[in-house]
Coordinates of C-alpha atoms in Angstrom, one line a residue:
M1 CA 21.4 -6.2 -15.1
H2 CA 24.3 -6.5 -12.7
I3 CA 23.7 -8.4 -9.4
L4 CA 25.6 -8.7 -6.2
I5 CA 25.4 -12.2 -4.6
I6 CA 26.3 -12.6 -1.0
E7 CA 26.2 -16.3 -0.3
D8 CA 28.8 -18.4 1.6
D9 CA 27.9 -21.8 0.1
L10 CA 30.4 -22.5 -2.7
A11 CA 28.2 -24.8 -4.7
L12 CA 25.2 -22.5 -4.6
G13 CA 27.1 -19.3 -5.3
A14 CA 28.8 -20.8 -8.4
S15 CA 25.5 -22.3 -9.7
L16 CA 23.7 -19.0 -9.1
Q17 CA 26.3 -17.1 -11.2
Q18 CA 26.1 -19.6 -14.0
A19 CA 22.3 -19.6 -14.0
L20 CA 22.1 -15.8 -14.1
K21 CA 24.7 -15.6 -16.8
L22 CA 22.5 -17.9 -19.0
E23 CA 19.7 -15.3 -18.5
G24 CA 21.9 -12.4 -19.6
I25 CA 22.5 -11.2 -16.0
S26 CA 26.0 -10.5 -14.8
S27 CA 26.9 -10.8 -11.2
E28 CA 29.6 -10.5 -8.5
W29 CA 29.8 -13.1 -5.8
L30 CA 31.0 -12.4 -2.2
R31 CA 31.0 -15.0 0.6
R32 CA 31.4 -12.7 3.7
A33 CA 29.7 -9.6 4.9
G34 CA 33.0 -8.0 5.5
D35 CA 33.9 -8.3 1.8
V36 CA 31.2 -5.8 0.7
P37 CA 32.9 -2.5 -0.3
S38 CA 31.9 0.5 1.7
G39 CA 30.1 3.4 0.1
S40 CA 27.0 3.8 -2.1
M41 CA 25.9 0.6 -3.7
E42 CA 23.4 1.7 -6.4
Q43 CA 26.1 2.7 -8.9
R44 CA 27.8 -0.7 -8.6
W45 CA 24.8 -3.1 -8.7
D46 CA 21.1 -3.2 -9.6
C47 CA 20.1 -5.7 -6.9
V48 CA 21.5 -7.8 -4.1
L49 CA 20.8 -11.5 -3.4
L50 CA 21.5 -11.8 0.3
D51 CA 21.9 -15.0 2.4
L52 CA 20.9 -14.5 6.0
T53 CA 23.6 -16.8 7.5
L54 CA 27.1 -15.6 6.7
P55 CA 30.4 -16.8 8.3
D56 CA 31.2 -13.4 9.7
G57 CA 27.8 -12.2 10.8
S58 CA 24.1 -11.9 10.0
G59 CA 22.7 -11.0 6.7
L60 CA 19.9 -9.1 8.5
A61 CA 22.4 -7.0 10.3
L62 CA 24.1 -6.1 7.1
L63 CA 20.7 -5.2 5.5
R64 CA 19.7 -3.1 8.4
N65 CA 23.0 -1.3 8.2
W66 CA 22.5 -0.5 4.5
R67 CA 19.0 0.9 5.2
Q68 CA 20.2 3.0 8.1
K69 CA 22.8 4.5 5.7
G70 CA 20.1 5.3 3.2
Y71 CA 21.1 2.7 0.6
L72 CA 18.0 2.1 -1.5
I73 CA 19.3 -0.7 -3.6
P74 CA 16.8 -3.6 -4.0
V75 CA 17.5 -6.6 -1.8
I76 CA 16.1 -10.2 -2.2
I77 CA 16.8 -12.4 0.7
I78 CA 17.8 -16.0 -0.2
T79 CA 17.6 -18.5 2.7
A80 CA 16.7 -21.9 3.8
Q81 CA 14.7 -20.4 6.7
A82 CA 11.1 -20.8 5.5
A83 CA 9.2 -19.9 8.7
L84 CA 6.7 -17.0 8.4
A85 CA 8.4 -15.2 11.3
D86 CA 11.8 -15.2 9.4
R87 CA 10.2 -13.8 6.3
L88 CA 8.4 -11.1 8.2
T89 CA 11.6 -10.2 10.0
G90 CA 13.5 -9.9 6.7
L91 CA 10.8 -7.7 5.1
D92 CA 10.6 -5.5 8.2
S93 CA 14.4 -5.1 8.1
G94 CA 14.1 -3.6 4.6
A95 CA 14.2 -6.5 2.2
D96 CA 12.2 -6.1 -1.0
D97 CA 11.5 -9.8 -1.5
F98 CA 12.2 -13.2 0.0
I99 CA 12.9 -16.5 -1.7
V100 CA 13.4 -19.8 0.0
K101 CA 16.0 -22.4 -0.9
P102 CA 15.8 -24.5 -3.0
F103 CA 14.3 -22.4 -5.8
A104 CA 14.0 -22.5 -9.6
T105 CA 16.1 -20.1 -11.7
A106 CA 12.9 -19.0 -13.5
E107 CA 11.3 -18.0 -10.2
L108 CA 14.4 -16.0 -9.1
V109 CA 14.7 -14.2 -12.5
S110 CA 11.0 -13.4 -12.3
R111 CA 11.4 -12.0 -8.8
L112 CA 14.4 -9.9 -9.9
H113 CA 12.5 -8.3 -12.8
A114 CA 9.5 -7.7 -10.5
V115 CA 11.6 -6.0 -7.8
L116 CA 13.5 -3.9 -10.4
R117 CA 10.2 -2.8 -12.0
R118 CA 8.9 -1.6 -8.6
Y119 CA 12.2 0.1 -7.9
A120 CA 12.0 1.9 -11.2
G121 CA 8.4 2.9 -10.7
Q122 CA 7.2 0.5 -13.4
A123 CA 4.0 -1.4 -12.4
R124 CA 3.8 -3.7 -15.5
D125 CA 5.9 -5.9 -17.6
V126 CA 6.2 -3.1 -20.2
W127 CA 8.8 -0.4 -19.4
T128 CA 7.7 3.0 -20.8
V129 CA 9.7 6.1 -21.4
G130 CA 7.6 8.6 -23.3
D131 CA 6.4 6.8 -26.4
L132 CA 9.2 4.2 -26.2
H133 CA 7.9 0.8 -24.9
L134 CA 10.1 -2.1 -23.9
E135 CA 9.1 -5.6 -23.0
P136 CA 12.2 -7.3 -21.4
K137 CA 10.7 -10.8 -21.2
G138 CA 10.0 -10.9 -24.9
Y139 CA 12.8 -8.7 -26.1
R140 CA 10.1 -6.6 -27.9
A141 CA 10.2 -2.9 -28.4
R142 CA 7.8 -0.3 -29.8
L143 CA 8.0 3.4 -30.6
A144 CA 4.4 4.6 -30.3
D145 CA 2.5 2.0 -32.3
T146 CA 5.5 1.0 -34.5
A147 CA 7.4 -2.2 -33.7
L148 CA 11.2 -1.8 -33.5
Y149 CA 13.5 -4.6 -34.7
L150 CA 16.5 -4.5 -32.3
S151 CA 19.3 -6.9 -32.0
P152 CA 19.8 -8.5 -28.5
R153 CA 22.6 -6.1 -27.7
E154 CA 20.7 -3.1 -28.9
F155 CA 17.7 -4.1 -26.8
H156 CA 19.8 -4.6 -23.7
L157 CA 21.6 -1.3 -24.2
V158 CA 18.4 0.7 -24.6
W159 CA 16.9 -1.2 -21.7
E160 CA 19.8 -0.3 -19.4
L161 CA 19.3 3.4 -20.4
A162 CA 15.5 3.2 -20.0
R163 CA 15.8 1.8 -16.5
E164 CA 17.2 5.2 -15.4
P165 CA 15.8 7.8 -17.9
G166 CA 17.4 11.2 -17.5
V167 CA 20.4 9.7 -15.7
V168 CA 23.8 9.5 -17.4
I169 CA 25.0 5.8 -17.4
P170 CA 28.8 5.6 -17.7
K171 CA 30.3 3.6 -20.5
S172 CA 32.1 1.4 -18.0
V173 CA 28.8 0.5 -16.4
L174 CA 27.2 -0.3 -19.7
A175 CA 30.2 -2.5 -20.8
Q176 CA 29.9 -4.4 -17.5
R177 CA 26.2 -4.9 -17.7
L178 CA 26.2 -6.0 -21.3
E179 CA 29.1 -8.5 -20.9
P180 CA 26.9 -11.6 -20.3
L181 CA 25.7 -11.5 -23.9
G182 CA 29.1 -12.5 -25.2
D183 CA 32.6 -11.2 -25.0
A184 CA 33.1 -8.1 -23.0
L185 CA 32.2 -5.0 -25.0
D186 CA 34.8 -2.3 -25.6
Y187 CA 33.8 1.3 -25.8
G188 CA 34.0 1.4 -29.6
A189 CA 31.4 -1.4 -29.8
I190 CA 29.1 0.5 -27.5
E191 CA 29.4 3.5 -29.7
V192 CA 28.4 1.5 -32.7
H193 CA 25.3 0.1 -31.0
V194 CA 24.3 3.6 -29.8
S195 CA 24.6 4.8 -33.4
N196 CA 22.4 2.0 -34.6
L197 CA 19.9 2.7 -31.9
R198 CA 19.7 6.4 -32.7
R199 CA 18.8 5.5 -36.3
K200 CA 16.0 3.3 -35.0
I201 CA 14.5 5.4 -32.1
G202 CA 15.6 8.9 -33.0
A203 CA 19.0 10.5 -32.5
E204 CA 17.6 13.0 -30.0
R205 CA 16.5 10.3 -27.6
I206 CA 20.1 9.3 -26.6
R207 CA 22.3 12.0 -25.4
T208 CA 26.1 11.7 -25.3
V209 CA 27.9 13.1 -22.2
R210 CA 31.4 13.4 -23.5
G211 CA 33.9 11.4 -21.5
V212 CA 31.3 9.9 -19.3
G213 CA 28.5 7.9 -21.1
Y214 CA 24.9 8.1 -22.4
M215 CA 21.5 9.2 -21.2
L216 CA 18.0 8.4 -22.5
T217 CA 16.1 11.6 -22.6
V218 CA 12.7 11.8 -21.0

């Protein structure tokens, strides 16, 4: 999971990045609305943590602009504004969830997983692609009724592919998303993990798109 944090508070931004890294979640941190790159966001990040009060504008205005452009990336608003009216305004503007400062890391991570499950059309804690079942919270995997024994890197790799079945995920994106588990992965390491996964879940389930990346077949 790769998250964009838009938060102007130096202490909070740094602590959020550290807390997410401990949960195996990589992130980029920006402090101004104007620093957000233009163009489609879904290929860069999986979710946005958005503060409402930014030094160069309103987080709500930024969110409304994304939705007007058709960006569907999940957005969780993080703010100290706890009034019901503020929460409703955020949700009505296109936010997927709302979390009030201060909050526990466990709650934030739980909300991230919940939002991404909804975004991927998954209603439960088990992600299912055909007869492949993944439980991110417990790092458990099953193929039909048979338990799979995957290393943490193997699990994260197949989970990243399972979140967008039938879609080619570039190697560069996989390397970035898997980085929090240790040193940054090179492409050779990813190929080794893919080879190991194919032996465990079936070679036909992971398709290589030469020069681009990998796709989990549906």
